[in-house]
Short mmCIF file of C-alpha atoms (C1' of nucleotides) in Angstrom, two decimals:
data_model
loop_
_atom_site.label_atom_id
_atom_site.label_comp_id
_atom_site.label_asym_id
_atom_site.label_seq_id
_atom_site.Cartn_x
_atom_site.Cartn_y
_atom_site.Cartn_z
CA UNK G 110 17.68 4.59 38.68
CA UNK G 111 17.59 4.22 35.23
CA UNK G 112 20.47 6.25 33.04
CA UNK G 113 19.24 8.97 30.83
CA UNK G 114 20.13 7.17 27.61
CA UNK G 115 17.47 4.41 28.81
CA UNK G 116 14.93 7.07 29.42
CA UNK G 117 15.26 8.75 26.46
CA UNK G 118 15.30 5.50 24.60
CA UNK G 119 12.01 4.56 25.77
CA UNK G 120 10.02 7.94 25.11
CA UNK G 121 11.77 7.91 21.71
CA UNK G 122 10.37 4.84 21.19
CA UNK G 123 6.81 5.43 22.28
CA UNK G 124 6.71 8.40 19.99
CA UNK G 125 7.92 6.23 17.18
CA UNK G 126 5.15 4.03 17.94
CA UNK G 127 2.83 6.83 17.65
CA UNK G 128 4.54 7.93 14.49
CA UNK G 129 4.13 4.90 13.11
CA UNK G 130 0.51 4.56 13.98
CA UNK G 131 -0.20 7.95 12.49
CA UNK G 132 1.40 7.23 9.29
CA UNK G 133 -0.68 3.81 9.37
CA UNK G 134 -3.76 5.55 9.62
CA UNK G 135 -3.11 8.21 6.94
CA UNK G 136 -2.27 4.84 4.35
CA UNK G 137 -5.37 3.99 5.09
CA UNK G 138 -7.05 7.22 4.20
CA UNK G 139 -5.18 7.30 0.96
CA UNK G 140 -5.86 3.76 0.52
CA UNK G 141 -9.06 3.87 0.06
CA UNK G 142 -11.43 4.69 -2.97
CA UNK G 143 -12.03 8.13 -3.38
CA UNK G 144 -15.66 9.06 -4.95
CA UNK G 145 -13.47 10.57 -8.41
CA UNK G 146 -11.10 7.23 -8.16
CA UNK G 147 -14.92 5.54 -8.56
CA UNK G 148 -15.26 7.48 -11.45
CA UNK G 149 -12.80 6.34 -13.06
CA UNK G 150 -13.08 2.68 -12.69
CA UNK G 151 -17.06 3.43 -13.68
CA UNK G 152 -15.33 4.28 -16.80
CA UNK G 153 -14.10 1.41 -17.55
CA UNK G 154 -10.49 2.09 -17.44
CA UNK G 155 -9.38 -0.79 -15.11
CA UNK G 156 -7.54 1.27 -12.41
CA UNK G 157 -8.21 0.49 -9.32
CA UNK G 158 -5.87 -2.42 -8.46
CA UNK G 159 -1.95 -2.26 -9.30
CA UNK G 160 -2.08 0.06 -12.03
CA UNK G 161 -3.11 3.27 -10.17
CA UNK G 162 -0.88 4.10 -7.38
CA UNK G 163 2.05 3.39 -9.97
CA UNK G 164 0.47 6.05 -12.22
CA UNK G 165 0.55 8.04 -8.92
CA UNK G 166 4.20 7.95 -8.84
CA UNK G 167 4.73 8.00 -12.22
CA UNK G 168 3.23 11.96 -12.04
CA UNK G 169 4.65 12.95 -8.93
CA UNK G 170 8.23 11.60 -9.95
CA UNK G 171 8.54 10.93 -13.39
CA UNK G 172 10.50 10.61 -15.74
CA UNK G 173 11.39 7.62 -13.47
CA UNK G 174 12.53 3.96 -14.29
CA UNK G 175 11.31 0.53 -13.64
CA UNK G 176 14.00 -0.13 -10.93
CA UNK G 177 13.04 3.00 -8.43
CA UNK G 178 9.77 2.62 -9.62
CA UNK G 179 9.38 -1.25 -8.22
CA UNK G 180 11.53 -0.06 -5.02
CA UNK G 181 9.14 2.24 -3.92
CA UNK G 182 6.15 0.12 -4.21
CA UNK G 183 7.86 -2.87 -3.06
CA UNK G 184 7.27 -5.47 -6.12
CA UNK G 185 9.05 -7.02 -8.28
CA UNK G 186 10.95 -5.31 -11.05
CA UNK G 187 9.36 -7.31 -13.92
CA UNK G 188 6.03 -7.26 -12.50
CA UNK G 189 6.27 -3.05 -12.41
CA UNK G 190 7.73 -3.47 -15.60
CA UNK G 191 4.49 -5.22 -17.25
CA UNK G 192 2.44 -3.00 -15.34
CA UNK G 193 4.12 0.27 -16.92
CA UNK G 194 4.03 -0.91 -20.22
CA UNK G 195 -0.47 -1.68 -19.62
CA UNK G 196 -0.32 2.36 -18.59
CA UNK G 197 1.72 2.79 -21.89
CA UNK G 198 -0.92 0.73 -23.85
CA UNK G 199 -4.11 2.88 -21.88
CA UNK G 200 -2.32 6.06 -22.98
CA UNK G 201 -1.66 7.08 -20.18
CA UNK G 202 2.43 6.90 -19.77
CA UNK G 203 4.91 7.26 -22.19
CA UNK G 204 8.23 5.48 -22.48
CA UNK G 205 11.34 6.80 -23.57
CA UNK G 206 14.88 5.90 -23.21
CA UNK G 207 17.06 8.00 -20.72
CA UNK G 208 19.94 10.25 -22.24
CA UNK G 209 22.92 9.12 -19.87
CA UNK G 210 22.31 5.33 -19.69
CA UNK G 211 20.69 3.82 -22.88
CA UNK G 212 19.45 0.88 -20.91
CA UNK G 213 16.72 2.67 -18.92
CA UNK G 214 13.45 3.24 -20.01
CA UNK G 215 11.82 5.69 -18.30
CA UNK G 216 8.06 6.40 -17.75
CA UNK G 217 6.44 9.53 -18.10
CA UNK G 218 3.06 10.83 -17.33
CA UNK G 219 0.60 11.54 -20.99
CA UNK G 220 -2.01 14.56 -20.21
CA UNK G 221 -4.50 11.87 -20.23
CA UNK G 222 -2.63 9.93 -17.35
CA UNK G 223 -2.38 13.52 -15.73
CA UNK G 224 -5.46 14.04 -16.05
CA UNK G 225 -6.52 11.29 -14.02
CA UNK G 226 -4.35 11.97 -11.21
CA UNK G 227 -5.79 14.67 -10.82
CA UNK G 228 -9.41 13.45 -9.83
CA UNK G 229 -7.67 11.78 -7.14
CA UNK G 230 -5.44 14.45 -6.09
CA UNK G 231 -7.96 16.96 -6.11
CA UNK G 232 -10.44 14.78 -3.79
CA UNK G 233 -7.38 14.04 -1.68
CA UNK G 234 -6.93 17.70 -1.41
CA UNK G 235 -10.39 18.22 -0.60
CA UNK G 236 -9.67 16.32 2.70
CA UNK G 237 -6.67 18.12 3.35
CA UNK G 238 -7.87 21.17 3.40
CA UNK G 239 -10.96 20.11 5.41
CA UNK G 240 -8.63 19.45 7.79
CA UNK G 241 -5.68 22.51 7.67
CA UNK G 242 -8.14 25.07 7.31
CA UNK G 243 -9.06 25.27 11.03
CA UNK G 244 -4.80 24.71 12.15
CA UNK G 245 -2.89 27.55 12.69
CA UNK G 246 -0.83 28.27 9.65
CA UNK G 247 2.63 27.82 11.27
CA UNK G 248 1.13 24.33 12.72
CA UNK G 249 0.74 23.19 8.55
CA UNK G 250 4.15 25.03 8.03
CA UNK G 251 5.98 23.57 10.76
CA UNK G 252 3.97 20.11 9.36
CA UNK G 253 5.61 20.24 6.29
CA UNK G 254 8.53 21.22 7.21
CA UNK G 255 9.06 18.37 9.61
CA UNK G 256 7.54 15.41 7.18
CA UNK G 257 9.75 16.61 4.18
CA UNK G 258 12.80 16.40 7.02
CA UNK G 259 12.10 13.05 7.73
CA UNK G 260 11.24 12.44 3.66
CA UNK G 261 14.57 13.42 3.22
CA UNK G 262 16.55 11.60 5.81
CA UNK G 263 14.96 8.09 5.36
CA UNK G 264 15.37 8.42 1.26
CA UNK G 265 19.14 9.18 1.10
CA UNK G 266 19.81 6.58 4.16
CA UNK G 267 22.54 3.46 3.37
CA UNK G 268 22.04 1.18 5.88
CA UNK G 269 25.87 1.03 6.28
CA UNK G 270 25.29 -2.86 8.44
CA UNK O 224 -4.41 41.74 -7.56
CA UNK O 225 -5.26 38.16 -6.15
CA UNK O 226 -7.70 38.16 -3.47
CA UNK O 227 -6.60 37.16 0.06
CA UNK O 228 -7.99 33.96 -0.01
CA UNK O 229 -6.63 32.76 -3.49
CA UNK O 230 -3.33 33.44 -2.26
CA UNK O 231 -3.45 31.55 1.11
CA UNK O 232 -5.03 28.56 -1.34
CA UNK O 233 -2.11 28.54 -4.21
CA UNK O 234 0.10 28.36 -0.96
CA UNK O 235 -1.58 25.54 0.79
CA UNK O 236 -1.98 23.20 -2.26
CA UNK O 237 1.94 23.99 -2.62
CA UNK O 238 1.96 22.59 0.91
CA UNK O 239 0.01 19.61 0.49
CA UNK O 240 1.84 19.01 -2.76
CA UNK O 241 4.98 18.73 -0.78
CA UNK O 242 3.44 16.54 2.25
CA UNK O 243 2.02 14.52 -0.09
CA UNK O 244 5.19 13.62 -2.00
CA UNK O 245 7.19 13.28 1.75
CA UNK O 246 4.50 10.85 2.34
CA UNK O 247 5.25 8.89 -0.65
CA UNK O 248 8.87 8.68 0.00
CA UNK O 249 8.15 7.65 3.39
CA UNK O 250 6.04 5.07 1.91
CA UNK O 251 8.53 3.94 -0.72
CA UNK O 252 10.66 3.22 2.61
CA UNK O 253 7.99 1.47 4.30
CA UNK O 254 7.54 -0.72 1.31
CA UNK O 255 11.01 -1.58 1.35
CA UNK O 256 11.86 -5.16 2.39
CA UNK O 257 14.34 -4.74 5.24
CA UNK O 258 16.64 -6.95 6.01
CA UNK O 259 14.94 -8.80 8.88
CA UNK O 260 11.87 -9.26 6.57
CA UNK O 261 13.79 -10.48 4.41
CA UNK O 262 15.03 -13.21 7.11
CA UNK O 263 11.41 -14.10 7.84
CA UNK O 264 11.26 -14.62 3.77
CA UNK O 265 14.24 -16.76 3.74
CA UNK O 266 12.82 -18.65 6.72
CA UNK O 267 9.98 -20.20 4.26
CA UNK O 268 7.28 -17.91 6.00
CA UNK O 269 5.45 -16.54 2.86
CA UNK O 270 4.84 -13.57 4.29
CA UNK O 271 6.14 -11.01 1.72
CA UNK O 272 3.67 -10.33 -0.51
CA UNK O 273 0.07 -9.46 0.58
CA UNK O 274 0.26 -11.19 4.42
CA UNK O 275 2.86 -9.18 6.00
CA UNK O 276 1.35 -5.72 5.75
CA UNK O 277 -1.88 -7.17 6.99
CA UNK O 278 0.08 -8.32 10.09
CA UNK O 279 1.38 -5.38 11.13
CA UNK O 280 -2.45 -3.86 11.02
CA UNK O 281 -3.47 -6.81 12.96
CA UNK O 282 -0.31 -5.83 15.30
CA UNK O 283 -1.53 -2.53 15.75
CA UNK O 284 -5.04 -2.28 15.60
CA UNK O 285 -6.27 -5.62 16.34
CA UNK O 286 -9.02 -6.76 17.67
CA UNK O 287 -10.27 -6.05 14.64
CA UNK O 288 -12.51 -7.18 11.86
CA UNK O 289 -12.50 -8.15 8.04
CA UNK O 290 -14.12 -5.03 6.96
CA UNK O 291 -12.10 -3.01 9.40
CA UNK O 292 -8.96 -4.69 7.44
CA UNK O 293 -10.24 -4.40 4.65
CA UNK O 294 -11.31 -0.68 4.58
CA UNK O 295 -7.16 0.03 5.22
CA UNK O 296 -5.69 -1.80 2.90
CA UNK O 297 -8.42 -1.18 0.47
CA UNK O 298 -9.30 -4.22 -0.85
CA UNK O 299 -12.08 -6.63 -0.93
CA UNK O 300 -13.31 -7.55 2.70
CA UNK O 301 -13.64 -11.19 0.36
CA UNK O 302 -9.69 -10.95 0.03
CA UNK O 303 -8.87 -10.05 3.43
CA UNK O 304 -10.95 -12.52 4.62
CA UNK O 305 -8.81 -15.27 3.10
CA UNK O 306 -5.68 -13.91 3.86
CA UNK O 307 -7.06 -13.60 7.43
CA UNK O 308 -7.62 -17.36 7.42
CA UNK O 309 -4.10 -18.11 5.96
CA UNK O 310 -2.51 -16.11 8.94
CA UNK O 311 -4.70 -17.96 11.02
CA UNK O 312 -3.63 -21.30 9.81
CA UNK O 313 0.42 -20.13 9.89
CA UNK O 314 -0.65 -19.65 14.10
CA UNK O 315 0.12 -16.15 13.47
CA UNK O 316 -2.97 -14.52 14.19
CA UNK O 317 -6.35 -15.97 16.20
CA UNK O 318 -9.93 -15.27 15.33
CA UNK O 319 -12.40 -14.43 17.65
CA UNK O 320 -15.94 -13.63 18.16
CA UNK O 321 -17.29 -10.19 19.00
CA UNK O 322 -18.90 -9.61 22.20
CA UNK O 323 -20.91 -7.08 20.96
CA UNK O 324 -21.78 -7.97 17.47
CA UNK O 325 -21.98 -11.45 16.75
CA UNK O 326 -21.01 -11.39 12.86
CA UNK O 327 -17.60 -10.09 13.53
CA UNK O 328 -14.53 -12.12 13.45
CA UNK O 329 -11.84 -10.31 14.95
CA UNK O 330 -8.12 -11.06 14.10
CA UNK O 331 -5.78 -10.54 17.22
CA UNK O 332 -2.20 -11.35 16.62
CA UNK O 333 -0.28 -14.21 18.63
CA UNK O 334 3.17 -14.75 20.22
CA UNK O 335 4.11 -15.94 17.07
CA UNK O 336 2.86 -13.07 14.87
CA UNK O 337 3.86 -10.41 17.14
CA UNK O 338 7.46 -11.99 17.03
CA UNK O 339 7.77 -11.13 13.23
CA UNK O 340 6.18 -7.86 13.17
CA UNK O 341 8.66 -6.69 15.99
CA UNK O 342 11.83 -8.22 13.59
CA UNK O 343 10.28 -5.57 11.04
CA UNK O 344 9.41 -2.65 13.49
CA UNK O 345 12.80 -3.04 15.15
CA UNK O 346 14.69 -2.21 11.89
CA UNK O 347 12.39 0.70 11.04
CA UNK O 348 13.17 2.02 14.29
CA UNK O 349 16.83 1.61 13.78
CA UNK O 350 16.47 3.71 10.56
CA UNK O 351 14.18 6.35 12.27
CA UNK O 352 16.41 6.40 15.53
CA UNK O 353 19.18 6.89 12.99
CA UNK O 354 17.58 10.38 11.65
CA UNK O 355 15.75 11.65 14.76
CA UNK O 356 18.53 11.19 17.42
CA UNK O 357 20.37 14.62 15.41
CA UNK O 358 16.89 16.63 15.41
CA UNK O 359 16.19 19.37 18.24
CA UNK O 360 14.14 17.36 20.93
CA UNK O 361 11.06 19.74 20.36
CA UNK O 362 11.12 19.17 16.66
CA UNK O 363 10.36 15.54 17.05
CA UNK O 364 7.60 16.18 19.74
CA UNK O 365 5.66 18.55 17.57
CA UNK O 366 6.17 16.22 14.43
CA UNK O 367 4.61 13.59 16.86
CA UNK O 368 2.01 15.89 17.83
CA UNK O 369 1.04 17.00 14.12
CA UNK O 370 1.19 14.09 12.58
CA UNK O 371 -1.40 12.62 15.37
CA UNK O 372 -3.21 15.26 14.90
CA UNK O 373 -3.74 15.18 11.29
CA UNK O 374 -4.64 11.42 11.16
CA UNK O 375 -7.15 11.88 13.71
CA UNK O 376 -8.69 13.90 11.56
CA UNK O 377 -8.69 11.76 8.47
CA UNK O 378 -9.88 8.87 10.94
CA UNK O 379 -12.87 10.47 11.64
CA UNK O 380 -14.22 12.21 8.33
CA UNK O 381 -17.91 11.22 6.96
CA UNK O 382 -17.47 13.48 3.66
CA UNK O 383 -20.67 14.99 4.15
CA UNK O 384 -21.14 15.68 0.54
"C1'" DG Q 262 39.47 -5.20 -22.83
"C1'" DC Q 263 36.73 -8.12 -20.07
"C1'" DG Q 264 34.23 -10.03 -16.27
"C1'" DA Q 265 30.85 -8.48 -13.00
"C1'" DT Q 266 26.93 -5.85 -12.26
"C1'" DT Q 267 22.72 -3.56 -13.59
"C1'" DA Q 268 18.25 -2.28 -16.40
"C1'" DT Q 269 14.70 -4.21 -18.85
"C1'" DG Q 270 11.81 -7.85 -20.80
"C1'" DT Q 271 9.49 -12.83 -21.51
"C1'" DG Q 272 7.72 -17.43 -20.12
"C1'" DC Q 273 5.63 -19.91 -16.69
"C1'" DA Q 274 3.37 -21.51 -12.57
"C1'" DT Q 275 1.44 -19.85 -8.55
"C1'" DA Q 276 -0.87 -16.48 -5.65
"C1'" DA Q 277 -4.05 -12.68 -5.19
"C1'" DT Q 278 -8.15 -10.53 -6.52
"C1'" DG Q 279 -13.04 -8.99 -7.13
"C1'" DC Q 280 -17.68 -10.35 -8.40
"C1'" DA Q 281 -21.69 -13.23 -7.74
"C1'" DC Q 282 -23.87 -15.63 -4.49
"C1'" DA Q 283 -25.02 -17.52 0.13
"C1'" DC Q 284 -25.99 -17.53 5.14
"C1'" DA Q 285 -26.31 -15.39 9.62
"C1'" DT Q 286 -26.92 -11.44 12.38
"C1'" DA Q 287 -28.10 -6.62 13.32
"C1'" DT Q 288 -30.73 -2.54 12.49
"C1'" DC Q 289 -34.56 0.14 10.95
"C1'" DG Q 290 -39.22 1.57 10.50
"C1'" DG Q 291 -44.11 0.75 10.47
"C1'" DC E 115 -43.18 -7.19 17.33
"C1'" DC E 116 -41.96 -8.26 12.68
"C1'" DG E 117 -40.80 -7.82 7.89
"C1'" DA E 118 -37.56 -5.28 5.09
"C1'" DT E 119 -33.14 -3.78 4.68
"C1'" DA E 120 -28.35 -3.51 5.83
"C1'" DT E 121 -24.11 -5.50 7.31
"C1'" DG E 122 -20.27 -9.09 8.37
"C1'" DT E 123 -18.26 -13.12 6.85
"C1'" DG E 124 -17.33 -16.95 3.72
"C1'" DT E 125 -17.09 -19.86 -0.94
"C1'" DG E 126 -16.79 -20.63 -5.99
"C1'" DC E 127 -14.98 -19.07 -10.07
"C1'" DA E 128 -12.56 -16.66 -13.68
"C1'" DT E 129 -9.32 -13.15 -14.25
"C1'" DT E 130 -5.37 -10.52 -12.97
"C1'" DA E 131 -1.02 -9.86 -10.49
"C1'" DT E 132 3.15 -11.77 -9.02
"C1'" DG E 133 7.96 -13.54 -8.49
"C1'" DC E 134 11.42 -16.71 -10.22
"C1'" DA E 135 14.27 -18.42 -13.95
"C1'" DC E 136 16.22 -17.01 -17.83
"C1'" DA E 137 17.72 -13.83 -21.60
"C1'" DT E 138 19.74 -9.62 -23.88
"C1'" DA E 139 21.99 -5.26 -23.76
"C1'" DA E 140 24.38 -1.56 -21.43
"C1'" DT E 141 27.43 0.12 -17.87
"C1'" DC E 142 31.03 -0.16 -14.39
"C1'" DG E 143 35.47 -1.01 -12.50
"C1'" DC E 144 39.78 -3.35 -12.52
#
DNA sequence: GCGATTATGTGCATAATGCACACATATCGG
DNA sequence: CCGATATGTGTGCATTATGCACATAATCGC
């Protein structure tokens, strides 16, 4: 007879797996090139490869440095650093130094970045609502709620090992 | 006075807003080396930079195809296709022929491949064990449920426009 | 105050990347 | 059935991205 602890073990782990699988498939969805992201590399504004999810983040959580930056896309600090400073040359980041430690140099989004983020965002949100529109509303609540739960956990956690 | 239906939109795209930038931080700790993939690293495996994350995919999803691959990471199905054949020749991943469709190679991982993706998965499930052992039972299950739920949905879109 | 740590940047060699092209197979439509 | 078209994979090539070694400056903690 297995102990409860074991049992619950395993089902936590199964929905983990499924977790896991879901957030796989919704990278994907957001991975790939949306029509407006097309767009923009038709332009001629060479996009499409490192430079635009960092411009992502950049609008969603600037004014942010190189370090957090490269942790959250899982590079390299210098390479993020380069890559911040081509978005700075395309107009479409500023850099400026940060008030309480003079050795940061934090990026922030130019309306002409913004602007672009918002092709994408807008044809991600396109999707979304595809989708929402036929949940209940306290299923998108509860949704939210839950994700921004986990958001929160997993980005203040120190692995105290 | 705002119409009905602009009001229930301004509140939805403060929704997605928010699940979008919950799935970013749970990306930024995704992208995070952890510690075990940062054993495989220090084993000589170069698996950090654009081979690991195509792994896990093959982990999870495989049998599956260069286009498939591709299509989720989004990049070239050229690319993939090399990195494919460089998993292949580190024995972490075999390619096989399609039954049904005789162009397709389909990556399916080995032994030997499945032993380093579960180093990785193990320490993401420490750190999501770590935040969902303190959540009501039920909230887990319906963030399971939802989150399924919405990436079935984005699986299966042909934007019809 | 001073050594250790941290944030950013540069040089360099290597790895990753997408485009052009090719071949083989599958699908479509007359 | 068969030619035209589409799709899956692979190779060559030039360009871009990347991490490591190293450097400078700022901050932290004893």
């Amino acid at each position: 007879m297995p102990s409860r602890k074991n049992v619950q073990n395993t089902r936590m782990s199964k929905q983990l797996r499924v977790l896991h699988g879901a957030l796989l498939d919704i990278a994907a969805m957001m991975n790939r090139p949306q029509r407006d992201e097309l767009l923009i590399r038709a332009a001629g504004i060479p996009l499409d490869r490192a430079l635009f999810p960092l411009l992502v983040l950049i609008e969603r959580f600037g004014p942010i440095g190189v370090v957090d930056l490269a942790d959250r896309v899982g590079r390299d600090y210098t390479t993020v650093s380069r890559q911040v400073a081509k978005l700075e040359s395309l107009g479409l980041v500023l850099r400026q130094d940060n008030a309480e430690d003079r050795r940061v140099r934090e990026a922030v989004i130019t309306a002409k970045g913004k602007a672009m983020t918002e092709l994408v965002d807008g044809a991600r949100e396109r999707i979304a609502r595809g989708v929402f529109e036929s949940w209940e509303p306290h299923e998108l609540d509860e949704l939210v709620r839950l994700m921004r739960k986990f958001a929160d956990a997993v980005s203040h956690d120190p692995p105290a090992d």
